[in-house]
CSV table of N, CA, C and O in Angstrom, one decimal:
chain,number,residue,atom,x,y,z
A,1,UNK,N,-13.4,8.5,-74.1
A,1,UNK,CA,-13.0,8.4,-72.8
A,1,UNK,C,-13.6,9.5,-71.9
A,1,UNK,O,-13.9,10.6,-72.4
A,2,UNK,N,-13.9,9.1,-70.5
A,2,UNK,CA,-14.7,10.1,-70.1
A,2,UNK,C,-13.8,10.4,-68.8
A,2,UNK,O,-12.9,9.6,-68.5
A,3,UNK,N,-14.0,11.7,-68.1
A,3,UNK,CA,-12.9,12.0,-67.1
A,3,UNK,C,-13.1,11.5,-65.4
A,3,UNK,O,-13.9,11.9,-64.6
A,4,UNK,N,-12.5,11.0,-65.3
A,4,UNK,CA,-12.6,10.4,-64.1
A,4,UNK,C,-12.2,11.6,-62.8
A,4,UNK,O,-11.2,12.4,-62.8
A,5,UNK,N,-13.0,11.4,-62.0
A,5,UNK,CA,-12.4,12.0,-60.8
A,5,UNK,C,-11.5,10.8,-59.6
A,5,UNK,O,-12.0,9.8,-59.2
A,6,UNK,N,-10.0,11.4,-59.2
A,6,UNK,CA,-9.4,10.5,-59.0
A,6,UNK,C,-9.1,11.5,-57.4
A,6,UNK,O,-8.0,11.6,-56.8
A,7,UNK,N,-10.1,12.0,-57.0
A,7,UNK,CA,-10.1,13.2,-55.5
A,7,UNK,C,-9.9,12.0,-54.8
A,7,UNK,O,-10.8,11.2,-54.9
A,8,UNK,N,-8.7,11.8,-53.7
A,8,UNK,CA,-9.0,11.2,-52.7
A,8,UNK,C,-9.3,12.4,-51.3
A,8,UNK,O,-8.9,13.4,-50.8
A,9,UNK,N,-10.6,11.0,-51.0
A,9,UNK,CA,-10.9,12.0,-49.7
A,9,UNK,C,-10.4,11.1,-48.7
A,9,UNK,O,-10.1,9.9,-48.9
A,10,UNK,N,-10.3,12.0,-47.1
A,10,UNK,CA,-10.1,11.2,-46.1
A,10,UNK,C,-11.1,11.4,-44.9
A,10,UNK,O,-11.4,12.5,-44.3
A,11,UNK,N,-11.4,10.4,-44.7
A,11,UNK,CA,-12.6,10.2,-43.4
A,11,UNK,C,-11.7,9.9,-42.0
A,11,UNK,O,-10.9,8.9,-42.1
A,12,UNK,N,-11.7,10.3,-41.4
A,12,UNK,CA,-11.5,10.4,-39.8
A,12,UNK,C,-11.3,8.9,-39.3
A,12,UNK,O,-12.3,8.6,-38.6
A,13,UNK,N,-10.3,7.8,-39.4
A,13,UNK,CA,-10.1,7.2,-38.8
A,13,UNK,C,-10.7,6.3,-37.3
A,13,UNK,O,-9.9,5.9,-36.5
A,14,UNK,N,-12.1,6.1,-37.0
A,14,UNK,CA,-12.5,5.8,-35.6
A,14,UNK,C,-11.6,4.7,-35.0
A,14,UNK,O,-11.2,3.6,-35.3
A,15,UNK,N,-11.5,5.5,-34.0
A,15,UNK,CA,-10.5,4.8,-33.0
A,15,UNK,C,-10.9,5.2,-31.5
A,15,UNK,O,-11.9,5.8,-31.2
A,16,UNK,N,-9.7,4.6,-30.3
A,16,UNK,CA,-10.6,4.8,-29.4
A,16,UNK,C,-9.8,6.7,-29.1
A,16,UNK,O,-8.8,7.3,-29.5
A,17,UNK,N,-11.2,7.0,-27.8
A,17,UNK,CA,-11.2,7.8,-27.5
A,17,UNK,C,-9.5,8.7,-27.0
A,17,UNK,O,-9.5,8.3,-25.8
A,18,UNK,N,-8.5,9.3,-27.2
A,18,UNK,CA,-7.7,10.0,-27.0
A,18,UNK,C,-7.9,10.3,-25.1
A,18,UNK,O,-9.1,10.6,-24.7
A,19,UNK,N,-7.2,10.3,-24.4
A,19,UNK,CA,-7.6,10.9,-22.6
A,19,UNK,C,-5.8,11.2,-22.5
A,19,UNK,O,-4.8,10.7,-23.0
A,20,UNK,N,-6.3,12.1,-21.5
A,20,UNK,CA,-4.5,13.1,-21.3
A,20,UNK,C,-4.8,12.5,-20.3
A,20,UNK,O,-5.9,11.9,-20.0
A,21,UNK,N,-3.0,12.8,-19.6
A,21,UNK,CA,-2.8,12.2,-18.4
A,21,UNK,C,-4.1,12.3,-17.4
A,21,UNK,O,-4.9,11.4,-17.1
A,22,UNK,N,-4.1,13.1,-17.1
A,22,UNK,CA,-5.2,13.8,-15.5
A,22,UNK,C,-6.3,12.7,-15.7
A,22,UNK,O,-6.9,12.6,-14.7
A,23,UNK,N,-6.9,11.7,-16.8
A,23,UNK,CA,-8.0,11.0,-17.1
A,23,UNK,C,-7.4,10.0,-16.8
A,23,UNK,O,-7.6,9.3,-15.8
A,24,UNK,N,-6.5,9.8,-17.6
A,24,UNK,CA,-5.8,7.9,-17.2
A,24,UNK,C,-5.3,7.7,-15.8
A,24,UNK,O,-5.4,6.7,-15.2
A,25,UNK,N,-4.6,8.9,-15.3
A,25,UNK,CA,-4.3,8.8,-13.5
A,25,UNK,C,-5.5,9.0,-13.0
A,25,UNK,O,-5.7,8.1,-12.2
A,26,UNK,N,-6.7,9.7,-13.1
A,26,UNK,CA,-7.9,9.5,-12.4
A,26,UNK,C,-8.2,7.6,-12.2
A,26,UNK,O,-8.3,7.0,-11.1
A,27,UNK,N,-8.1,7.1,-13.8
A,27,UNK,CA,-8.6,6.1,-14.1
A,27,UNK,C,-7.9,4.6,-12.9
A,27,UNK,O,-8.4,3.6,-12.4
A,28,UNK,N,-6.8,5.1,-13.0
A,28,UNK,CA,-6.1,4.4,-12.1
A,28,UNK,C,-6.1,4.1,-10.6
A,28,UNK,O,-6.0,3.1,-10.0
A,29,UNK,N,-6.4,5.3,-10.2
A,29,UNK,CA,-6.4,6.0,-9.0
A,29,UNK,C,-7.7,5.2,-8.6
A,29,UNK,O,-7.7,4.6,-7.5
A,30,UNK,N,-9.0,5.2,-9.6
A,30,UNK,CA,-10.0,5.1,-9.2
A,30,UNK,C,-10.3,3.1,-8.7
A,30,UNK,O,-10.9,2.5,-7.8
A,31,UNK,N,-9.5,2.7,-9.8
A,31,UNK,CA,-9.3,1.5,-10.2
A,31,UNK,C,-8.7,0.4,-9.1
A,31,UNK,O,-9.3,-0.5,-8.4
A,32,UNK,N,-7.3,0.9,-9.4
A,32,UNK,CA,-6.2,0.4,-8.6
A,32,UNK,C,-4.9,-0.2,-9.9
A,32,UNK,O,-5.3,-0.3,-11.0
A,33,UNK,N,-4.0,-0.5,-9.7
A,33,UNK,CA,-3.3,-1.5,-10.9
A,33,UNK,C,-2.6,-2.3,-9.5
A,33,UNK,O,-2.8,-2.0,-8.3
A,34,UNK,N,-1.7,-3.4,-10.3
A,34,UNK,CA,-0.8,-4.1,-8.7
A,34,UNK,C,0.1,-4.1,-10.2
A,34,UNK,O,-0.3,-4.1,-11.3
A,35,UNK,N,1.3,-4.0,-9.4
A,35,UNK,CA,2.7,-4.6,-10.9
A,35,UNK,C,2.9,-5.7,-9.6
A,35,UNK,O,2.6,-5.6,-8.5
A,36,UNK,N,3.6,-6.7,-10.2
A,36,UNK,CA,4.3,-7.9,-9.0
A,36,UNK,C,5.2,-8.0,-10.2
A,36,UNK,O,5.1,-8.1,-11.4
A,37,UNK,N,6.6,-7.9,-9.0
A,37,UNK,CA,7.7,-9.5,-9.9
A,37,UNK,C,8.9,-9.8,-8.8
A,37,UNK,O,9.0,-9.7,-7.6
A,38,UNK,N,9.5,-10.0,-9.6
A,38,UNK,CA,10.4,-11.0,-8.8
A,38,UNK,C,11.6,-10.8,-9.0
A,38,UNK,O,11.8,-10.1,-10.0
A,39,UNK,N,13.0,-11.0,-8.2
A,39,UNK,CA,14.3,-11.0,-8.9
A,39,UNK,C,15.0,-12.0,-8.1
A,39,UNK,O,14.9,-11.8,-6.8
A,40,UNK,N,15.6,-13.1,-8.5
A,40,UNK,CA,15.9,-14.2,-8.2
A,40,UNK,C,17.5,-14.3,-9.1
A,40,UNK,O,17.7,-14.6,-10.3
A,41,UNK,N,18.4,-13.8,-8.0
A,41,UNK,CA,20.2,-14.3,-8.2
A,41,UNK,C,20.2,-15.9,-7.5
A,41,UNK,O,19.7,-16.3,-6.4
A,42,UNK,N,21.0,-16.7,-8.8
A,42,UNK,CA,21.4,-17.8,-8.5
A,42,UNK,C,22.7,-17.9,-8.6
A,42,UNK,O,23.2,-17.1,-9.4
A,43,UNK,N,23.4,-18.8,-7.9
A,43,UNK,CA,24.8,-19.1,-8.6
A,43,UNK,C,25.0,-20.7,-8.4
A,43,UNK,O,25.1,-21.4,-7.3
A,44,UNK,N,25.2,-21.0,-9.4
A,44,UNK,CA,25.2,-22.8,-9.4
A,44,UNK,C,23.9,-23.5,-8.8
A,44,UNK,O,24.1,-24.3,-7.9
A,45,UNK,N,23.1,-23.4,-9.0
A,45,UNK,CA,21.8,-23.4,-8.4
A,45,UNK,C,21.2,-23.1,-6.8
A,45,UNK,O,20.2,-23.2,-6.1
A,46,UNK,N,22.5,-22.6,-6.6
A,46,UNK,CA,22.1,-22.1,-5.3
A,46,UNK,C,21.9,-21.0,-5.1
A,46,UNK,O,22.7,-20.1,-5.4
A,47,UNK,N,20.2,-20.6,-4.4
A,47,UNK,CA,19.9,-19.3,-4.6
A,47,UNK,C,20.2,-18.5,-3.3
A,47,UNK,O,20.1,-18.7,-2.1
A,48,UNK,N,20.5,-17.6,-3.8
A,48,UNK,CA,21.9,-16.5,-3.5
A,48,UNK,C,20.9,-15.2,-2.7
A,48,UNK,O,21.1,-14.7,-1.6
A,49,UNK,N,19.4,-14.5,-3.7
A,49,UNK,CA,19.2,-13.9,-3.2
A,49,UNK,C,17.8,-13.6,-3.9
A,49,UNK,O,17.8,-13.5,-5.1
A,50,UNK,N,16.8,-13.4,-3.2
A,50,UNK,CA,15.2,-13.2,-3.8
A,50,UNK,C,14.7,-11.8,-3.1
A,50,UNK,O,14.9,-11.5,-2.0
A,51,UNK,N,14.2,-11.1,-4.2
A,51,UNK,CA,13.7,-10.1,-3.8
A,51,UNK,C,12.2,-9.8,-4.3
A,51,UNK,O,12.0,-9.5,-5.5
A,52,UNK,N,11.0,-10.0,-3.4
A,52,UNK,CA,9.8,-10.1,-4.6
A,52,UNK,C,9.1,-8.5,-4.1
A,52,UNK,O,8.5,-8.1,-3.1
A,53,UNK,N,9.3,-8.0,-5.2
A,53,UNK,CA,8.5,-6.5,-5.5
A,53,UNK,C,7.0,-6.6,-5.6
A,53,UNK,O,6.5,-7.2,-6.6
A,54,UNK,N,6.3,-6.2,-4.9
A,54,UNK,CA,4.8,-5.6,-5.2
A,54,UNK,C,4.7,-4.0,-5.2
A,54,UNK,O,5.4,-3.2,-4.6
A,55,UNK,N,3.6,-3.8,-6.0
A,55,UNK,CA,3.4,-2.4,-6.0
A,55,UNK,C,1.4,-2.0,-6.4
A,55,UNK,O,0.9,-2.1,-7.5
A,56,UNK,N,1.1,-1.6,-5.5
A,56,UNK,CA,-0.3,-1.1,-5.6
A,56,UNK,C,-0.2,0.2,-5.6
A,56,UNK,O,0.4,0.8,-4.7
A,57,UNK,N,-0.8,0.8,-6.7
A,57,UNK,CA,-1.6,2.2,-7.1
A,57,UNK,C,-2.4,2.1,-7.2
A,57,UNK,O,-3.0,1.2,-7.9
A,58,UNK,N,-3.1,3.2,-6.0
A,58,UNK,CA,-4.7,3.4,-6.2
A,58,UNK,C,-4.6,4.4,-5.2
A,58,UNK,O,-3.5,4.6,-4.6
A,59,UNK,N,-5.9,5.2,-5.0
A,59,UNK,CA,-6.0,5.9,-4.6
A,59,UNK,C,-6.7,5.2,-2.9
A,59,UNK,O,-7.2,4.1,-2.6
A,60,UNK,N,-6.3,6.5,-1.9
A,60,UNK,CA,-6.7,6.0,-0.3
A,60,UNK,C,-8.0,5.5,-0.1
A,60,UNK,O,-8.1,4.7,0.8
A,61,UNK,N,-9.0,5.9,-0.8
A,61,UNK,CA,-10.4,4.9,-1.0
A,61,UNK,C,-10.6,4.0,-1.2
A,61,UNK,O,-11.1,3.2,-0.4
A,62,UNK,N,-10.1,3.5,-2.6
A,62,UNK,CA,-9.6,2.3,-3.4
A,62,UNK,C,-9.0,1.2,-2.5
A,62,UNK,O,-9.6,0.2,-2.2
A,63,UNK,N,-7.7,1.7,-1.8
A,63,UNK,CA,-6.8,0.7,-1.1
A,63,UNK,C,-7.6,0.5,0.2
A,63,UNK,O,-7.2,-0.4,0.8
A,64,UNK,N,-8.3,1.0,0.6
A,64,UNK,CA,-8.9,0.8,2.0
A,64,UNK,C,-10.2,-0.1,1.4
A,64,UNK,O,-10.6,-1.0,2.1
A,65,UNK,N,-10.8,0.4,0.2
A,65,UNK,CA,-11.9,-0.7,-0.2
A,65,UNK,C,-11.3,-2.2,-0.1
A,65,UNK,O,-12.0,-3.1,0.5
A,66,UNK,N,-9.7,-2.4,-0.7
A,66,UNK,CA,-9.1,-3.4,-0.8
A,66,UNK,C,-8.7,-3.8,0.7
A,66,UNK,O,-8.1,-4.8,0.8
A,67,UNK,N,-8.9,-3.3,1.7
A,67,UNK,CA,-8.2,-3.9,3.2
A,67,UNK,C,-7.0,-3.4,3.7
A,67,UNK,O,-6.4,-3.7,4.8
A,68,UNK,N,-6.6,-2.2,2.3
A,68,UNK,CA,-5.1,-2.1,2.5
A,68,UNK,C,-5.3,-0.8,3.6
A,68,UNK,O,-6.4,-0.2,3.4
A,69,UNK,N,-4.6,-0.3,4.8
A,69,UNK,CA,-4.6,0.8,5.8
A,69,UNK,C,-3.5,0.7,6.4
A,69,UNK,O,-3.5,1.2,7.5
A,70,UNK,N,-2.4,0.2,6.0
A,70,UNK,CA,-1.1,-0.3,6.5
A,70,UNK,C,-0.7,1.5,7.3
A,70,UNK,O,-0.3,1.7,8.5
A,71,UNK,N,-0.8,2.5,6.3
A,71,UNK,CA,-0.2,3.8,7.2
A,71,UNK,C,-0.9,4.3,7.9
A,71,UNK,O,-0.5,5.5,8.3
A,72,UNK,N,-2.2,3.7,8.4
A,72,UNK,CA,-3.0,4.3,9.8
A,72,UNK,C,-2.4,3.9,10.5
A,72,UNK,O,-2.2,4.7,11.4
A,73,UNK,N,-1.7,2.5,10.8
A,73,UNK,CA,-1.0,2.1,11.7
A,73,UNK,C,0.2,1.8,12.1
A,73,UNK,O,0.6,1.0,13.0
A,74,UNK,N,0.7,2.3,11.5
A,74,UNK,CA,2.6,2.6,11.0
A,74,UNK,C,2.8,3.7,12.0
A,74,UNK,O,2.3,4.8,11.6
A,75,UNK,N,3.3,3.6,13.3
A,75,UNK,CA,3.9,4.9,14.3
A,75,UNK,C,4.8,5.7,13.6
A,75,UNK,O,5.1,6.8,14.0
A,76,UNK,N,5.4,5.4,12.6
A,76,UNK,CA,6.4,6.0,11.6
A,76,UNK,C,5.8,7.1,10.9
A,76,UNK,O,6.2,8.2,11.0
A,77,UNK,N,4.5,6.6,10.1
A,77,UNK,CA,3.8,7.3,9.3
A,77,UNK,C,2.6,8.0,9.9
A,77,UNK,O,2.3,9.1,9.6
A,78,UNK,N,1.8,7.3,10.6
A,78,UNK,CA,0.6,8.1,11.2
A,78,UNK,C,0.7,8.7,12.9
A,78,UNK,O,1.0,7.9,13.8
A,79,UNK,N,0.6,10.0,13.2
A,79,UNK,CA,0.7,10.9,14.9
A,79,UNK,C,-0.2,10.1,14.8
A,79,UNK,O,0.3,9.2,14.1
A,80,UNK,N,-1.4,9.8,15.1
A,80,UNK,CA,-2.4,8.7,15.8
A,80,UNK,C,-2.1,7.7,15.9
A,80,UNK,O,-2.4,7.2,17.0
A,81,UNK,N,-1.4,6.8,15.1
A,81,UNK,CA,-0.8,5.5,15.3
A,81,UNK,C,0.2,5.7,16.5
A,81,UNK,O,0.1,5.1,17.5
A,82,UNK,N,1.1,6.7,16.3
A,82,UNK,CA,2.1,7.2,17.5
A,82,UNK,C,1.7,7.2,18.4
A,82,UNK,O,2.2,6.5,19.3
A,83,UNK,N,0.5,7.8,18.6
A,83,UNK,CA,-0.2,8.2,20.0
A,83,UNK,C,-0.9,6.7,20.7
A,83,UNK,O,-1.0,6.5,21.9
A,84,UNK,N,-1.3,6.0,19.7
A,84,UNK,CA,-2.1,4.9,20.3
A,84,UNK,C,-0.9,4.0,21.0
A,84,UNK,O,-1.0,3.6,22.2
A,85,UNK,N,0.3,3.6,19.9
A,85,UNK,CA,1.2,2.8,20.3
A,85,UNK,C,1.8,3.5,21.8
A,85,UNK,O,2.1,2.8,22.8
A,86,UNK,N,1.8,4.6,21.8
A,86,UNK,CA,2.6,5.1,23.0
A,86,UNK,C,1.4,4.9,24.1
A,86,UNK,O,1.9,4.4,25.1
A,87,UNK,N,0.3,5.1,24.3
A,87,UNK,CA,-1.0,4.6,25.3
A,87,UNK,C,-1.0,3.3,25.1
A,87,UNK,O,-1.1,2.8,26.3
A,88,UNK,N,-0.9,2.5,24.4
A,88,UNK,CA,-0.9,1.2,24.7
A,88,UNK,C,0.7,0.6,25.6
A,88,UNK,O,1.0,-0.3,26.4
A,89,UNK,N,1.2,1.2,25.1
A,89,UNK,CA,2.8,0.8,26.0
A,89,UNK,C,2.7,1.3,27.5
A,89,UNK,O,3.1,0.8,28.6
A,90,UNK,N,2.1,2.4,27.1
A,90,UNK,CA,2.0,2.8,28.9
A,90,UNK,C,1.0,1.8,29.6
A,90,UNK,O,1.3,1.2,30.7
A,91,UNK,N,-0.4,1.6,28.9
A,91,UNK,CA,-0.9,1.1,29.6
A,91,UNK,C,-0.5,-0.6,30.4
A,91,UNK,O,-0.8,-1.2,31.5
A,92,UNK,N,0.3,-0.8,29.2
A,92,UNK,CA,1.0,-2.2,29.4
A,92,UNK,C,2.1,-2.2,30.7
A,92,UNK,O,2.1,-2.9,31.7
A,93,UNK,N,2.8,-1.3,30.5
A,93,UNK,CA,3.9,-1.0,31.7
A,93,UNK,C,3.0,-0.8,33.2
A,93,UNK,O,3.3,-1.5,34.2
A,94,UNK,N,2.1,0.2,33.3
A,94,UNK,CA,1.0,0.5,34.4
A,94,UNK,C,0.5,-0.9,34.8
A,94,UNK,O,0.4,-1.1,36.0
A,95,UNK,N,0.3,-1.9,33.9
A,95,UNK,CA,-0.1,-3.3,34.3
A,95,UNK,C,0.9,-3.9,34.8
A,95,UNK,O,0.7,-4.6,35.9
A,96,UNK,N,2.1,-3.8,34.2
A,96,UNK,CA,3.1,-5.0,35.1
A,96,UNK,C,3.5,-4.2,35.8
A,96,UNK,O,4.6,-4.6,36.3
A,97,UNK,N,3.2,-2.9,36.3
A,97,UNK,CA,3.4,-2.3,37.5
A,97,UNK,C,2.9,-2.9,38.4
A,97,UNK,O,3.6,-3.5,39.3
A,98,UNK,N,1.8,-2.8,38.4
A,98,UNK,CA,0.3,-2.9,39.5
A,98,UNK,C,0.6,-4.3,39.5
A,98,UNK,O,0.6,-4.4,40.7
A,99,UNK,N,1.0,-5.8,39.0
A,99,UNK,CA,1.3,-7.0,39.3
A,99,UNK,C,2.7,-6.8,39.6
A,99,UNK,O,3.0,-7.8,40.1
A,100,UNK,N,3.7,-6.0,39.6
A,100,UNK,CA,5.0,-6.1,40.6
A,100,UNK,C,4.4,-5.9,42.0
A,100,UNK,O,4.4,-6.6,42.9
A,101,UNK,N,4.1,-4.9,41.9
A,101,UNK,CA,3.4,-4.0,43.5
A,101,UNK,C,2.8,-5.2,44.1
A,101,UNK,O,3.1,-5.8,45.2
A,102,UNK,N,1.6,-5.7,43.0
A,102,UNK,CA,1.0,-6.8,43.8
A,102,UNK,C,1.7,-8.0,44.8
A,102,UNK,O,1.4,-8.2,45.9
A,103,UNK,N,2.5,-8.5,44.1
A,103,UNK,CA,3.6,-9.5,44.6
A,103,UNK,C,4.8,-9.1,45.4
A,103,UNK,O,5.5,-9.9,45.9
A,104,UNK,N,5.0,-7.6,45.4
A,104,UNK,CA,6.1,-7.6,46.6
A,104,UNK,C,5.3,-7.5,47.7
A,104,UNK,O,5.8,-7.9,48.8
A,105,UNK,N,3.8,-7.1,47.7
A,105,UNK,CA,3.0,-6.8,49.1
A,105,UNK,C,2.7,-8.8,49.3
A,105,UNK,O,2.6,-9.2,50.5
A,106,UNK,N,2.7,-9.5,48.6
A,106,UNK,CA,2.5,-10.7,48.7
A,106,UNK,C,3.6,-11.3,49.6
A,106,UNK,O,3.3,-11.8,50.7
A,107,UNK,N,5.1,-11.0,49.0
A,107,UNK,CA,6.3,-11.3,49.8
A,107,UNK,C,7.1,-10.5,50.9
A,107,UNK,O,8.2,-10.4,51.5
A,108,UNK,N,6.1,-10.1,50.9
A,108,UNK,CA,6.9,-8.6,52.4
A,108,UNK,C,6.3,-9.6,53.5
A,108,UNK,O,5.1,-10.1,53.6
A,109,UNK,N,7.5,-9.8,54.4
A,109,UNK,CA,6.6,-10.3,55.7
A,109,UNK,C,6.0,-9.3,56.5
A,109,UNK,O,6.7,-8.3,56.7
A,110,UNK,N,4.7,-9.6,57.2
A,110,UNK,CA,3.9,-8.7,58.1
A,110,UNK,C,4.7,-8.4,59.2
A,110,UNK,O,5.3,-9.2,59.9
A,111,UNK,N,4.7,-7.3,59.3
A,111,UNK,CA,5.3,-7.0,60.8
A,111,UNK,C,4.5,-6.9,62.0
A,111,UNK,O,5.1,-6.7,63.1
């Protein structure tokens, strides 16, 4: 009988690459994800109440690559949107000014 060697070795497993958070939120960020769903109360088939969820992650590059810019123009969320919205109201009001003015000089009788 001769002596066997029965050494188990272990070789390193290849798998994918390991990334901490700060890489997979990069990756995201850079990406974008959308989650969508839905929640739908019925009672007796009659529907009672729908609520449909979206959600986009990405970063302000990303979403604007995608068309998304919803908080440049949210007066809520953006002082420039504020500012525009409030110049554009004025300017609107200054207009149906200058057409009231216009029309009472139209109905004033000449003296």
């Amino acid at each position: 009988m001769s002596d066997v060697d029965f050494q188990q070795r272990s070789y390193p497993v290849p798998g994918p690459p390991t990334a901490n958070l700060a890489d997979i939120l990069e990756r995201v960020l850079d990406k974008g994800i959308v989650i969508a769903g839905d929640i739908k109360i019925d009672l007796l088939d009659i529907e009672l109440l729908t609520i449909r969820l979206r959600l986009f992650v990405a970063s302000v590059d990303t979403a604007k690559k995608a068309g998304i810019d919803w908080w440049e123009t949210d007066p809520a969320l953006s002082s420039r949107a504020s500012r525009s919205a409030l110049q554009e109201e004025n300017r609107a009001l200054r207009e149906r000014l200058e057409a009231l003015e216009a029309n009472m000089k139209d109905e004033l009788p000449e003296s």
